[in-house]
C-alpha atoms as one frame of an Amber mdcrd trajectory, in Angstrom:
protein
   0.000   0.000   0.000   1.416   3.380  -0.985   1.817   6.086   1.700  -0.812
   8.250  -0.019  -3.360   5.430  -0.086  -2.640   4.634   3.558  -3.056   8.307
   4.444  -6.364   8.501   2.577  -7.697   5.424   4.404  -6.523   6.790   7.755
  -8.209  10.154   7.114 -11.435   8.406   6.077 -11.283   6.237   9.197 -10.727
   9.324  11.339 -13.794  11.023   9.869 -15.823   7.844  10.458 -14.803   7.848
  14.125 -15.777  11.488  14.584 -19.123  10.844  12.862 -19.761   7.892  15.193
 -18.890  10.092  18.178 -21.445  12.703  17.101 -24.059  10.019  16.423 -23.745
   8.375  19.825 -23.897  11.701  21.645 -26.957  12.707  19.643 -28.598   9.364
  20.465 -28.444  10.195  24.177 -31.225  12.654  23.253 -30.923  14.805  26.357
 -31.116  11.881  28.795 -28.013  13.299  30.483 -27.629  17.078  31.100 -25.096
  18.664  28.762 -22.443  19.607  31.341 -22.710  16.229  33.038 -22.361  14.557
  29.646 -19.272  16.627  28.785 -17.723  15.925  32.180 -18.186  12.152  31.988
 -17.190  11.801  28.313 -14.054  13.948  28.708 -13.079  12.157  31.915 -13.279
   8.792  30.139 -11.176  10.253  27.311  -8.490  11.288  29.818  -8.454   7.809
  31.327  -8.115   6.223  27.874  -5.204   8.511  26.972  -3.375   7.742  30.203
  -4.111   4.025  29.859  -2.542   4.008  26.385   0.834   4.798  28.044   2.040
   6.697  25.016   1.042   4.052  22.466  -1.183   6.548  20.638   1.684   9.011
  20.458   4.373  10.642  22.597   3.101  11.890  25.952   5.256  14.126  28.164
   4.985  17.497  29.907   8.463  18.933  29.353   7.090  21.856  27.373   8.203
  25.486  27.107   6.193  28.149  28.945   5.194  29.791  25.666   3.688  26.535
  24.414   1.846  25.999  27.705   0.157  29.366  27.167  -0.915  28.346  23.664
  -2.172  24.982  24.942  -4.221  26.778  27.612  -5.829  29.122  25.066  -6.548
  26.171  22.782  -8.143  24.204  25.639 -10.422  27.110  26.577 -11.482  27.436
  22.948 -12.300  23.718  22.991 -14.576  24.266  25.999 -16.499  26.882  24.031
 -16.617  24.694  20.927 -17.903  21.693  22.890 -20.768  23.669  24.395 -21.974
  25.285  21.178 -21.353  22.245  18.957 -23.153  19.760  21.218 -26.049  22.132
  21.823 -26.460  22.485  18.064 -25.998  18.723  17.606 -28.985  17.966  19.851
 -31.189  20.517  18.076 -30.453  20.242  14.346 -29.910  17.503  11.732 -26.487
  15.850  11.878 -25.779  16.369   8.157 -26.606  20.094   8.310 -24.276  20.642
  11.259 -21.504  18.582   9.647 -21.883  20.523   6.392 -21.429  23.825   8.226
 -18.303  22.506   9.950 -16.786  21.569   6.552 -16.080  25.249   5.901 -13.371
  25.246   8.606 -10.441  24.720   6.153 -11.636  27.716   4.118 -12.041  29.827
   7.252  -8.564  28.837   8.462  -7.052  29.867   5.115  -8.854  33.231   5.270
  -7.836  33.795   8.894  -4.234  32.904   8.045  -4.221  35.633   5.394  -5.838
  38.251   7.654  -4.233  37.414  11.013  -0.937  35.725  10.145  -0.381  37.707
   6.929   0.201  34.534   4.934   0.111  34.949   1.156  -3.231  33.846  -0.317
  -3.791  34.384  -4.043  -6.942  35.699  -5.674  -8.025  32.208  -6.760  -8.135
  30.920  -3.192  -9.810  34.108  -1.979 -12.488  33.647  -4.642 -12.920  29.997
  -3.607 -13.309  31.093   0.022 -15.978  33.648  -0.921 -17.886  31.031  -2.947
 -17.521  28.555  -0.083 -19.103  30.992   2.378 -21.971  31.454  -0.098 -22.433
  27.695   0.177 -22.666  28.042   3.964 -25.386  30.679   3.550 -27.318  28.175
   1.438 -27.049  25.658   4.287 -28.106  27.957   7.140 -30.666  29.838   4.985
 -30.588  33.270   6.661 -33.969  34.959   6.535 -35.769  31.685   5.832 -37.604
  29.318   8.148 -34.558  27.054   8.255 -32.440  29.635  10.100 -32.712  29.599
  13.879 -30.694  29.928  17.068 -29.132  26.483  16.584 -27.720  27.548  13.221
 -26.069  30.456  15.047 -24.634  27.979  17.585 -23.249  25.883  14.730 -21.609
  28.950  13.172 -20.092  29.933  16.533 -18.691  26.401  16.863 -17.270  26.646
  13.351 -15.524  29.957  14.083 -14.295  28.483  17.368 -12.697  25.547  15.549
 -11.107  28.005  13.114  -9.586  29.987  15.992  -8.465  26.758  17.674  -6.730
  25.503  14.528  -5.096  28.900  13.993  -3.747  28.875  17.556  -2.554  25.278
  17.122  -0.319  26.408  14.243   1.681  28.435  16.764   2.659  25.351  18.772
   6.276  24.200  18.519   6.716  20.990  16.482   8.213  19.277  19.533   4.950
  19.494  21.525   3.327  16.013  21.558  -0.163  15.905  20.063  -1.408  13.507
  22.743  -0.253  15.844  25.511  -2.317  18.618  23.912  -5.260  16.221  23.626
  -4.970  15.160  27.271  -4.785  18.732  28.569  -7.720  19.706  26.376  -9.864
  16.797  27.552  -8.964  17.511  31.188  -9.867  21.184  30.771 -13.233  20.358
  29.185 -13.945  17.798  31.903 -12.991  20.143  34.736 -14.901  23.121  33.338
 -17.993  21.034  32.626 -17.768  19.513  36.112 -17.764  22.956  37.718 -20.620
  24.157  35.494 -22.666  21.041  36.319 -22.871  22.063  39.990 -25.579  24.528
  39.015 -27.878  21.818  37.659 -29.052  18.508  39.127 -27.269  15.405  37.866
 -29.373  12.724  36.231 -28.895   8.994  36.736 -27.134   7.494  33.724 -29.159
   4.608  32.361 -27.280   1.583  30.946 -27.987   2.533  27.318 -26.813   6.119
  27.869 -23.684   4.794  29.595 -22.908   2.576  26.596 -23.389   5.520  24.233
 -21.137   7.809  26.277 -18.437   5.127  26.513 -18.742   4.471  22.792 -18.437
   8.205  22.160 -15.232   8.412  24.223 -13.725   5.424  22.405 -14.757   6.824
  19.006 -13.256  10.244  19.627 -10.027   8.624  20.814  -9.977   6.611  17.602
 -10.507   9.825  15.655  -7.621  11.535  17.478  -5.283   8.575  16.948  -6.051
   8.169  13.243  -5.840  11.920  12.581  -2.370  11.936  14.157  -1.311   8.959
  12.037  -2.537  10.769   8.907   0.105  13.455   9.453   2.743  10.708   9.304
   1.471   9.032   6.135   1.504  10.338   2.591   1.258  13.825   1.146  -0.981
  16.171   3.157  -2.295  17.789  -0.036  -3.471  14.331  -1.180  -4.975  13.131
   2.102  -6.577  16.388   3.304  -9.561  16.350   0.879 -10.601  12.971   2.292
 -11.731  14.817   5.429 -14.924  15.541   3.485 -15.783  11.863   3.836 -17.202
  12.988   7.189 -20.049  14.689   5.352 -20.862  11.477   3.487 -20.919   9.557
   6.776 -23.171  12.203   8.327 -25.606  12.017   5.405 -25.787   8.212   5.557
 -26.108   8.087   9.348 -28.657  10.881   9.360 -30.776   8.977   6.860 -30.613
   5.513   8.441 -30.412   6.385  12.140 -32.345   9.628  12.511 -34.468   9.518
   9.324 -33.165  12.961   8.372 -32.334  14.034   4.834 -31.321  17.616   3.971
 -33.222  19.637   1.393 -31.802  20.282  -2.047 -30.555  23.761  -1.096 -28.556
  22.347   1.818 -27.097  19.605  -0.379 -26.134  22.152  -3.036 -24.530  24.373
  -0.417 -22.614  21.407   1.001 -21.404  20.465  -2.498 -20.156  24.033  -3.038
 -18.309  24.013   0.301 -16.640  20.681  -0.503 -15.701  21.722  -4.042 -14.158
  25.016  -2.929 -12.364  23.253  -0.076 -10.807  20.695  -2.420  -9.783  23.501
  -4.793  -8.162  25.374  -1.913  -6.166  22.278  -0.936  -5.082  21.952  -4.575
  -3.965  25.580  -4.827  -2.040  25.328  -1.557  -0.195  22.322  -2.985   0.604
  24.223  -6.202   2.007  27.142  -4.213   4.053  24.784  -2.035   5.593  23.116
  -5.104   6.445  26.503  -6.590   8.071  27.596  -3.339  10.128  24.386  -3.221
  11.289  24.872  -6.816  12.191  28.519  -6.140  14.163  27.518  -3.049  15.976
  24.780  -4.968  16.816  27.200  -7.791  18.118  29.789  -5.334  20.242  27.173
  -3.601  21.683  25.992  -6.933  22.505  29.536  -8.043  24.379  30.181  -4.783
  26.554  27.170  -5.474
């Protein structure tokens, strides 16, 4: 199996795990209060990470103070994302929410140009603008389909964008699993404190199975997404992240009997198409930069 094929399969598997995580949480259907649910799920995730003893990836805490600050900001963003994403998940169709989240790569590219001053050509800027038009088709502002939960989904999407932008500032030596553990612990601790304001509900056996399955699924998603970065060309494997939308559509149809309208499907198709184009253009620019660097090095010799 070639590295690119392995990377594509790993990315697809990662998206399947994340889709299963969302499905099992949605199936709890409010049987467990949100903060209690976040506390228990994140606590199980922490236990699973520690039990892996580094098998899922390097795990140590010898990290520079600057990186600890970035990890802390990232963890707090994850708390916000978890609240808004799960609230939207319980209130809107899985495929619609997943489709909105697919715009994250476009938003990260735009934010990189605005905040980090990275060079982004007019073609990618046009693709980003078209991609956001696709999002408007999904959330349908001004129509009956737009509601508070669509706003929550958009907030979660912008939160993920900010989180990914902050993550870029981490030093390469910082272990991914250490970041994951700190993030899970922060979500668990914050949710635990917030849950004091509401009564806890007894967790029925079926809900317990779903929460455990969710924790295992999200750990699988983390592990596979880390392995993706070590297999194949990123420009080849990255577009396979859109497999998550396919999984959400299939699961939404068979599990929740939900199927998006044609406008939502068209908007999702536009988001995916512009995202794939953006990945392609980033690869073209990277190749050009490599060739320019090689030419400059040769001329110096």
